[in-house]
Every structure is written in structure tokens, then in C-alpha cells.
PDB file of C-alpha atoms in Angstrom:
ATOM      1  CA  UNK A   1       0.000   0.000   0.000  1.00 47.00           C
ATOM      2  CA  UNK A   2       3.000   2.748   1.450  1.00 47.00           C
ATOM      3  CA  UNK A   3       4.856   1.946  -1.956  1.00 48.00           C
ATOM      4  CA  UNK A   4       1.645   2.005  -4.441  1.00 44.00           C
ATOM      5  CA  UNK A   5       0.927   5.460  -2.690  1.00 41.00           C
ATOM      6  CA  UNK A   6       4.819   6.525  -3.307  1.00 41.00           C
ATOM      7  CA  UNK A   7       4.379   5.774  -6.748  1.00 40.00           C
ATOM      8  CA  UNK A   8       1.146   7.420  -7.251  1.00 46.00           C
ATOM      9  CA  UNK A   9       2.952  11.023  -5.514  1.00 43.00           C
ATOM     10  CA  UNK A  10       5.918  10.511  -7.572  1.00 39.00           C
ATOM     11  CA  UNK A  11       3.943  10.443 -11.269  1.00 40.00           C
ATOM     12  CA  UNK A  12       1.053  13.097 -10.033  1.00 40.00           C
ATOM     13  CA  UNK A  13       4.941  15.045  -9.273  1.00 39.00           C
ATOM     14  CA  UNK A  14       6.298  14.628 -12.729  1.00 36.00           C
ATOM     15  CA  UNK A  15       2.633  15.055 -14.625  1.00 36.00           C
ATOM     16  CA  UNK A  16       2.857  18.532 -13.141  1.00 36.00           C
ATOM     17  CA  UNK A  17       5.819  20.059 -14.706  1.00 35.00           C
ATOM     18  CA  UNK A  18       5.721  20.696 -18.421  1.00 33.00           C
ATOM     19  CA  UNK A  19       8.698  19.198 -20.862  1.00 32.00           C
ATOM     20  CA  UNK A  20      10.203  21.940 -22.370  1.00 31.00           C
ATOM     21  CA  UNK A  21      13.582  24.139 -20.766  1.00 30.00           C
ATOM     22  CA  UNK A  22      16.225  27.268 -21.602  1.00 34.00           C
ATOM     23  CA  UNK A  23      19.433  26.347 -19.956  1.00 49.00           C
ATOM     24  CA  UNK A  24      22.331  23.626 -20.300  1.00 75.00           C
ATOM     25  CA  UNK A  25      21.634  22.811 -17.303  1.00 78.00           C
ATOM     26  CA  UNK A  26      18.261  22.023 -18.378  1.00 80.00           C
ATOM     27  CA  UNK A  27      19.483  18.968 -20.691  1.00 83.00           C
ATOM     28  CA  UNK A  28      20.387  15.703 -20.324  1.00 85.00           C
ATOM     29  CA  UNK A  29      23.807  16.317 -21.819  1.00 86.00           C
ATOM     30  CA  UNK A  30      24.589  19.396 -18.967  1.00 87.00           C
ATOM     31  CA  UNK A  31      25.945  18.639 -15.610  1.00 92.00           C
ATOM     32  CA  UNK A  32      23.232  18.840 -13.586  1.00 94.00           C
ATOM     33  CA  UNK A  33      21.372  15.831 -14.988  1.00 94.00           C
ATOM     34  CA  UNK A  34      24.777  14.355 -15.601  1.00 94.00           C
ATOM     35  CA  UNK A  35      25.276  14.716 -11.730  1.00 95.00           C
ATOM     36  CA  UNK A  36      21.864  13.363 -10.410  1.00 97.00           C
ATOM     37  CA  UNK A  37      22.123  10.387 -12.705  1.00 96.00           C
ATOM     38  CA  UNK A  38      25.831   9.249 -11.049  1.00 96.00           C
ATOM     39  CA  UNK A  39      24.019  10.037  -7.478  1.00 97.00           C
ATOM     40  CA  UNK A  40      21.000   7.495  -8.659  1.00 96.00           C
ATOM     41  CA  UNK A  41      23.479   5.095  -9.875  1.00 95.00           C
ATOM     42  CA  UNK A  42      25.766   5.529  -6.532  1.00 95.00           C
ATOM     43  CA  UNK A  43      22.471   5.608  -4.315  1.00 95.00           C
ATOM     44  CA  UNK A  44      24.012   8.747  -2.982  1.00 95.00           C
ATOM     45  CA  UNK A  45      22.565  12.527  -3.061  1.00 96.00           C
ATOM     46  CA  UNK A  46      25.532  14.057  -2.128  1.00 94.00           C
ATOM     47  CA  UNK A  47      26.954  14.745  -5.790  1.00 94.00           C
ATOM     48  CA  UNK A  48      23.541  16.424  -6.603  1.00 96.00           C
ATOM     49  CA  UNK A  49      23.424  18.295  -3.550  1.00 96.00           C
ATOM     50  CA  UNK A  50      26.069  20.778  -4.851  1.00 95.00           C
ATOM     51  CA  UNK A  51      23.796  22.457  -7.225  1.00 95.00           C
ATOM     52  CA  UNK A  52      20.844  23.638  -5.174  1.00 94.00           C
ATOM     53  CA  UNK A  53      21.252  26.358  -2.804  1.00 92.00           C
ATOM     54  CA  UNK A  54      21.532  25.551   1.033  1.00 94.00           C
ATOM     55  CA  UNK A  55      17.622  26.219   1.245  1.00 94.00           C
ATOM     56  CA  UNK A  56      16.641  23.356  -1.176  1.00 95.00           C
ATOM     57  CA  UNK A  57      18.513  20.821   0.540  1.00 95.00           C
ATOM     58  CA  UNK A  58      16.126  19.135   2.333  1.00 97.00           C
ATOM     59  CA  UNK A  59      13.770  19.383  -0.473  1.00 97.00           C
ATOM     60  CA  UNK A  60      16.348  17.521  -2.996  1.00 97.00           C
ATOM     61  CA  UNK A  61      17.058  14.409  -0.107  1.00 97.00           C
ATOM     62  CA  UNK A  62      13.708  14.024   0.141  1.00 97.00           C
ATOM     63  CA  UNK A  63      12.779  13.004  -3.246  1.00 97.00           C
ATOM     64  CA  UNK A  64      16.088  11.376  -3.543  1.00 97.00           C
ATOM     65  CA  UNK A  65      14.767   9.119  -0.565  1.00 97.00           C
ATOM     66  CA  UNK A  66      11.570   8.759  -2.006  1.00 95.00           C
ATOM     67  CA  UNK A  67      12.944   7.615  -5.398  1.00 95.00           C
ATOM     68  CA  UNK A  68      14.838   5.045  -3.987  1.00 95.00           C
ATOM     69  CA  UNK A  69      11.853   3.401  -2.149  1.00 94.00           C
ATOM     70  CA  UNK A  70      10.243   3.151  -5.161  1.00 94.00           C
ATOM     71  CA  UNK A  71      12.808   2.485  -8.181  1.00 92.00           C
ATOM     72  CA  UNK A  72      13.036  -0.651  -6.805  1.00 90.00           C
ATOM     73  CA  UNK A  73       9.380  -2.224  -7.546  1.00 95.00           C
ATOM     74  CA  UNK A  74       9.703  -2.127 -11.180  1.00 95.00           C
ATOM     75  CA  UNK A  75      11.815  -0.894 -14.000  1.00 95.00           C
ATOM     76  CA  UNK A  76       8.671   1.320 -14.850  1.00 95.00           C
ATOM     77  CA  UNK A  77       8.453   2.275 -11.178  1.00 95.00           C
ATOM     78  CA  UNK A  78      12.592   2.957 -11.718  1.00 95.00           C
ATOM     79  CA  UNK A  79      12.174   4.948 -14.557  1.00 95.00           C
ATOM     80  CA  UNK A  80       9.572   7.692 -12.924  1.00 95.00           C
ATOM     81  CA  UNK A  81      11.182   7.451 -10.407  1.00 96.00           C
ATOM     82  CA  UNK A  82      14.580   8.932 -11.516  1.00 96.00           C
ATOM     83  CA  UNK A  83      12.712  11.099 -13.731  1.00 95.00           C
ATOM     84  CA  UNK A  84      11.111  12.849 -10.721  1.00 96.00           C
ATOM     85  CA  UNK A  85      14.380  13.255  -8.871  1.00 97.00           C
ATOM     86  CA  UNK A  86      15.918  14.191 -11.779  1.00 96.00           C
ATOM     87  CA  UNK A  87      12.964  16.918 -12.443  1.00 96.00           C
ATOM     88  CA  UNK A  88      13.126  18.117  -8.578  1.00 97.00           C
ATOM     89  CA  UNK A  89      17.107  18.750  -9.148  1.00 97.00           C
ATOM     90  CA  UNK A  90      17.181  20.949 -12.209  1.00 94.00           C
ATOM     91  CA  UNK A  91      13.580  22.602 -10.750  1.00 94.00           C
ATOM     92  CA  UNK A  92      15.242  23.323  -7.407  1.00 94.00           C
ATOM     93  CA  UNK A  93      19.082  24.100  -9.080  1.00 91.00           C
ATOM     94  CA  UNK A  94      16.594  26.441 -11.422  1.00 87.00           C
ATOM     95  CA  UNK A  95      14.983  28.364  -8.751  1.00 88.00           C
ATOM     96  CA  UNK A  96      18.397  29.137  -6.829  1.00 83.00           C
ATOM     97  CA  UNK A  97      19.069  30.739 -10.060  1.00 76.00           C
ATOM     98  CA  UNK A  98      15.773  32.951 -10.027  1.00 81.00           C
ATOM     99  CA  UNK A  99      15.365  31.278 -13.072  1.00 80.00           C
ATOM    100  CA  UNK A 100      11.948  29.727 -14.470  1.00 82.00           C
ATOM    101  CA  UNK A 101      11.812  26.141 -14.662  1.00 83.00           C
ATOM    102  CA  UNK A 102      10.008  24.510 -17.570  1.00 83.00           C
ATOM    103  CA  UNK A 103      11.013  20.606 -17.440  1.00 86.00           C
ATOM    104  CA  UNK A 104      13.887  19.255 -19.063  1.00 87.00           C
ATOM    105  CA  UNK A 105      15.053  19.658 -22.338  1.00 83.00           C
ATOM    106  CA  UNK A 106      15.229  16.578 -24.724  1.00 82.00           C
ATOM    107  CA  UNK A 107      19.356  15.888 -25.318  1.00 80.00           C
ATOM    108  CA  UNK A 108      21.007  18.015 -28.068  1.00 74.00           C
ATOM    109  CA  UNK A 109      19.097  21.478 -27.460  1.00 72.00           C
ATOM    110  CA  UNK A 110      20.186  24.335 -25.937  1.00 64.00           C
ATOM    111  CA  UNK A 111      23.385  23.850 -26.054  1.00 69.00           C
ATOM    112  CA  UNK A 112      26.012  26.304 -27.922  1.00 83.00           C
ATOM    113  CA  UNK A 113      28.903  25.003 -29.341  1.00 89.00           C
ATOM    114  CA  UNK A 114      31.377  26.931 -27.174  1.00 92.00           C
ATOM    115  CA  UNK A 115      29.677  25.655 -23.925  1.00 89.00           C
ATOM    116  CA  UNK A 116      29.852  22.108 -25.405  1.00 88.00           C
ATOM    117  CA  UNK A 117      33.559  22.975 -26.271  1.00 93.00           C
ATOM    118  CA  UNK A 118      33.693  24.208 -22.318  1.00 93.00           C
ATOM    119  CA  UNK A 119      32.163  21.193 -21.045  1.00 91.00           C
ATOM    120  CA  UNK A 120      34.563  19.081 -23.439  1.00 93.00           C
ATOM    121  CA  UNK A 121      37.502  20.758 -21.179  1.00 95.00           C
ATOM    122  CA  UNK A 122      36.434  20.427 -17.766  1.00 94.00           C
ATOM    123  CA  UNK A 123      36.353  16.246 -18.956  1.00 93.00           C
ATOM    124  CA  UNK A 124      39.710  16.517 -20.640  1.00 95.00           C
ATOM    125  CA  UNK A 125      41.426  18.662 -18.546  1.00 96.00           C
ATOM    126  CA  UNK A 126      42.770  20.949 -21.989  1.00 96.00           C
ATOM    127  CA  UNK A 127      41.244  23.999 -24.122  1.00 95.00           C
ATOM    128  CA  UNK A 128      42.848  23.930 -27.168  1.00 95.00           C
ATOM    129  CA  UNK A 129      39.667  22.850 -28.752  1.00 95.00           C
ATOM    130  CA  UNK A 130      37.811  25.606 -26.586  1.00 96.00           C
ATOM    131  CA  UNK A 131      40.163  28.572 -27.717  1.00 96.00           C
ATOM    132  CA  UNK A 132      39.992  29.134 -31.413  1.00 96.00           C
ATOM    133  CA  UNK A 133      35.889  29.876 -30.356  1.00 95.00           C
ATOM    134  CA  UNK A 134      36.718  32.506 -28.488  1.00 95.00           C
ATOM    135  CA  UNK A 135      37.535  36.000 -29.503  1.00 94.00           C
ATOM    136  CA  UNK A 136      41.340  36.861 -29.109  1.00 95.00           C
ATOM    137  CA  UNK A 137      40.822  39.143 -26.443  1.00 95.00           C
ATOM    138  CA  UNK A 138      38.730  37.073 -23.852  1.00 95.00           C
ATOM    139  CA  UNK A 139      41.304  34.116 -24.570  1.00 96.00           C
ATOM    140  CA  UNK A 140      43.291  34.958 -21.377  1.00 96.00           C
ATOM    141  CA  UNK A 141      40.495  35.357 -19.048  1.00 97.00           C
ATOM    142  CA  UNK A 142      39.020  32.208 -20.289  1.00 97.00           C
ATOM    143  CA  UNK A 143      42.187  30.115 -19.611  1.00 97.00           C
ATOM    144  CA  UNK A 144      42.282  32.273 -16.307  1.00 97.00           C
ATOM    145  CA  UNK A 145      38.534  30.964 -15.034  1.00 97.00           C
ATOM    146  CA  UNK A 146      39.471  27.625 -16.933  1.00 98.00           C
ATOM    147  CA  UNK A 147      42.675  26.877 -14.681  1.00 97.00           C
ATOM    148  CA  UNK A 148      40.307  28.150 -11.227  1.00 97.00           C
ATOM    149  CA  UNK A 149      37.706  25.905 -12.516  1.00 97.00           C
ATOM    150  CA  UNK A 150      40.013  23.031 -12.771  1.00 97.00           C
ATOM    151  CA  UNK A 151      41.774  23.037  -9.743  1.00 97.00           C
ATOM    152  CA  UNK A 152      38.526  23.026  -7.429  1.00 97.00           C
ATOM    153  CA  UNK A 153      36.933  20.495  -9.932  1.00 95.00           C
ATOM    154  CA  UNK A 154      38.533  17.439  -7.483  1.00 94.00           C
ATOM    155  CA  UNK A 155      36.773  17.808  -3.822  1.00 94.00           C
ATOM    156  CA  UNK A 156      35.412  15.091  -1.954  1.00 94.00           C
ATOM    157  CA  UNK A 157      31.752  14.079  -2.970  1.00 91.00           C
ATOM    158  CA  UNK A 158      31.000  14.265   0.654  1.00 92.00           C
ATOM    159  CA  UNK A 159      31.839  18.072   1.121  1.00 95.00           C
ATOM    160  CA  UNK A 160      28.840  20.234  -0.271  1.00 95.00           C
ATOM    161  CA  UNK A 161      30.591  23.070   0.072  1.00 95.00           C
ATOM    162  CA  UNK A 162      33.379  22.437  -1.727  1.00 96.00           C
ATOM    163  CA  UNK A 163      31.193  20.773  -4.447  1.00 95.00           C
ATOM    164  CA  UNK A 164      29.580  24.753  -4.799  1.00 93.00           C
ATOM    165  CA  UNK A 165      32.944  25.843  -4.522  1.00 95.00           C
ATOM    166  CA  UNK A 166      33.625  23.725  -7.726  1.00 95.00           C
ATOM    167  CA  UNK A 167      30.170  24.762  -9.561  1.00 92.00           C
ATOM    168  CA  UNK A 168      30.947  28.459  -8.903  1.00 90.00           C
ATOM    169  CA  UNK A 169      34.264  28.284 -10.401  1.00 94.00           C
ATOM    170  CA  UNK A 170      32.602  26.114 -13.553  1.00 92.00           C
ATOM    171  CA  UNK A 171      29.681  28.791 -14.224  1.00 87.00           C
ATOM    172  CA  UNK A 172      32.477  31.571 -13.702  1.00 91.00           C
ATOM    173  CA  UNK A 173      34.078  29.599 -16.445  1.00 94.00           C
ATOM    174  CA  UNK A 174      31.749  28.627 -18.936  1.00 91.00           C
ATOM    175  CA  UNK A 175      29.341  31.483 -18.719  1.00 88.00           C
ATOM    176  CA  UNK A 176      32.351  34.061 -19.652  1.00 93.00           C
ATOM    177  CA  UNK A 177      33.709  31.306 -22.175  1.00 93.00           C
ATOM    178  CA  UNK A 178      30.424  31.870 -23.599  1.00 89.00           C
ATOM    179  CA  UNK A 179      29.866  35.510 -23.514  1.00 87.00           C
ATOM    180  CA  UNK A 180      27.886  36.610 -20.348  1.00 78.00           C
ATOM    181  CA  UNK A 181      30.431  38.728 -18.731  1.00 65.00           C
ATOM    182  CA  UNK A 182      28.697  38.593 -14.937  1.00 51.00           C
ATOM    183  CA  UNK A 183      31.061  40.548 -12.658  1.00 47.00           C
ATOM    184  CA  UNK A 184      29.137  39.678  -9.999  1.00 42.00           C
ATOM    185  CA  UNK A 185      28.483  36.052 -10.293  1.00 37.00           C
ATOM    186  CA  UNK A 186      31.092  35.270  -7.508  1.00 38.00           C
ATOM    187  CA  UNK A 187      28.410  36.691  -5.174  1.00 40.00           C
ATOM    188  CA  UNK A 188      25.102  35.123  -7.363  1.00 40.00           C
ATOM    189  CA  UNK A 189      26.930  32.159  -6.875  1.00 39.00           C
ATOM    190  CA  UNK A 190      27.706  31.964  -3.381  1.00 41.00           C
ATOM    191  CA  UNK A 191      23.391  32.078  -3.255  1.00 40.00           C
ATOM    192  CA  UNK A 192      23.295  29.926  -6.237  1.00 39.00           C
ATOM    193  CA  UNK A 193      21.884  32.520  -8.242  1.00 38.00           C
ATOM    194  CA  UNK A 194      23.244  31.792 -11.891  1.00 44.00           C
ATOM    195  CA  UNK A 195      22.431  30.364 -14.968  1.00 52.00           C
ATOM    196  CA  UNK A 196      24.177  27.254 -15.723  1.00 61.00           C
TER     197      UNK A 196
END
């Protein structure tokens, strides 16, 4: 009965949010999905955790506890089940950005090819295919927020705030890689205020 009335909250739960997005982080492809999927698959929250503010928290463990009572009664019951946490995570990482949240994005939109180019170097640890995208000017500054976003990218999964730590230093990054020059997104980030 407990789990056929866990199952019923979490589909009513992803029913009510519409399928359509405007951020990477809105995509299956952007770190924020790629981060609650690895916490599903490690039946751990704490890699998620990092990117919803300190006032979501509770919110995000919550349906992460909730989706692992129920993935387990059927690959059906699995699959709404991660959808719904993975729903709650970009809706709460949205509104710490004071950003709308319109459901996830289906993979390959939204995406520009310099971010993708970003993203590329944060996994291989090297720009060169990053730099001939952006103008000459802004080269320095990228490799600048590149080299800070690199050296906070290893933390321990257990350590939210160094996990933030990491994402602030990755949105610095990609966001001016990409052309949003946010002077102030050290601070937007500290209350997870930024687009992704």
C-alpha cells in the first residue's frame, strides 16, 4: 500500500511540470542531470546536492529518498522514479538561479557550441579545442577561469561546500567562455543565483 501510494505522488509530481527548458543545465547532456544520474546510480545525493542552494537541501534528499523506495518495484516504477528526482534537481538548481523552470530539455538542445567545447575541457582537462571559439581578447580570461575551474573540480563528494565551490568556479568559467560577462556572479553564486 505505502509503496503504491509513493508511486502514485511521484507520477502526479512529474505530470505537473511541463517538458520543455532554456538552460544547459536544463538537458540531459549538462551537468546537472549528468550529476543526479551518477548520485542514482551511486544511491548517494551528495553529488547532486552541490547544485541547489543551502535552502533546497532538504527538499532535494527528500525526493532522492523517495525515489529510492520506489525504483526498486519495477523498472517502470525505476524509470519515474529517476525522472522525478531528476525533475526536482534541475527545478530546485533552477529556482536558486531565479530562473523559471520549464522541465527538461530533450538531449542536443540548448546547447552552444562553445559551452559544449567548455564542457569538453572540464572532462579533458585541456582547451585547445575551446580557444579558437573565443575572440582573441577574452582568450586569457578564459584560460584564467578555466585553470580556477580546474583546480577546485577534485573535492570530496562528501563536502557540499566544496562541491559549490567547484560549480561556482565552472559557471564563472563557462558562462564568460560563452559571452555573459557577470562581474558579480562570484556573489550570485555563493546564493546559487546563476544560470548554468
Amino acid at each position: 500500500m505505502i509503496e503504491l501510494l509513493l508511486l502514485s505522488a511521484v507520477i502526479a509530481g512529474v505530470l505537473l511540470f511541463p517538458k520543455s527548458a532554456s538552460a544547459h543545465c536544463d538537458t540531459p547532456e549538462g551537468p546537472v542531470i549528468i550529476d543526479g544520474k551518477k548520485a542514482l546510480a551511486e544511491n548517494s545525493v551528495d553529488r547532486a546536492l552541490k547544485w541547489v542552494n543551502v535552502e533546497a537541501e532538504a527538499e532535494l534528499a527528500r525526493a532522492f529518498e523517495l525515489c529510492v523506495d520506489v525504483r526498486g518495484l519495477s523498472d517502470n516504477a525505476r524509470k519515474v522514479a529517476d525522472h522525478h528526482f531528476l525533475e526536482t534537481l534541475v527545478r530546485l538548481h533552477r529556482a536558486s538561479e531565479g530562473a523559471p523552470y520549464s522541465g527538461i530539455k530533450p538531449a542536443g538542445t540548448g546547447s552552444s557550441p562553445v559551452i559544449a567545447a567548455a564542457d569538453k575541457s572540464m572532462e579533458t582537462g585541456s582547451i585547445d579545442e575551446l580557444l579558437p571559439l573565443i575572440e582573441e581578447s577574452r582568450r586569457d580570461e578564459v584560460a584564467a577561469r578555466f585553470r580556477a575551474a580546474i583546480a577546485k573540480q577534485q573535492y570530496d563528494l562528501s563536502d557540499i561546500t566544496a562541491g559549490r565551490e567547484y560549480v561556482r568556479a565552472y559557471v564563472h568559467f563557462v558562462k564568460f567562455a560563452a559571452g555573459e560577462d557577470h562581474e558579480d556572479i562570484g556573489e550570485q553564486v555563493e546564493s546559487h543565483a546563476h544560470n548554468c
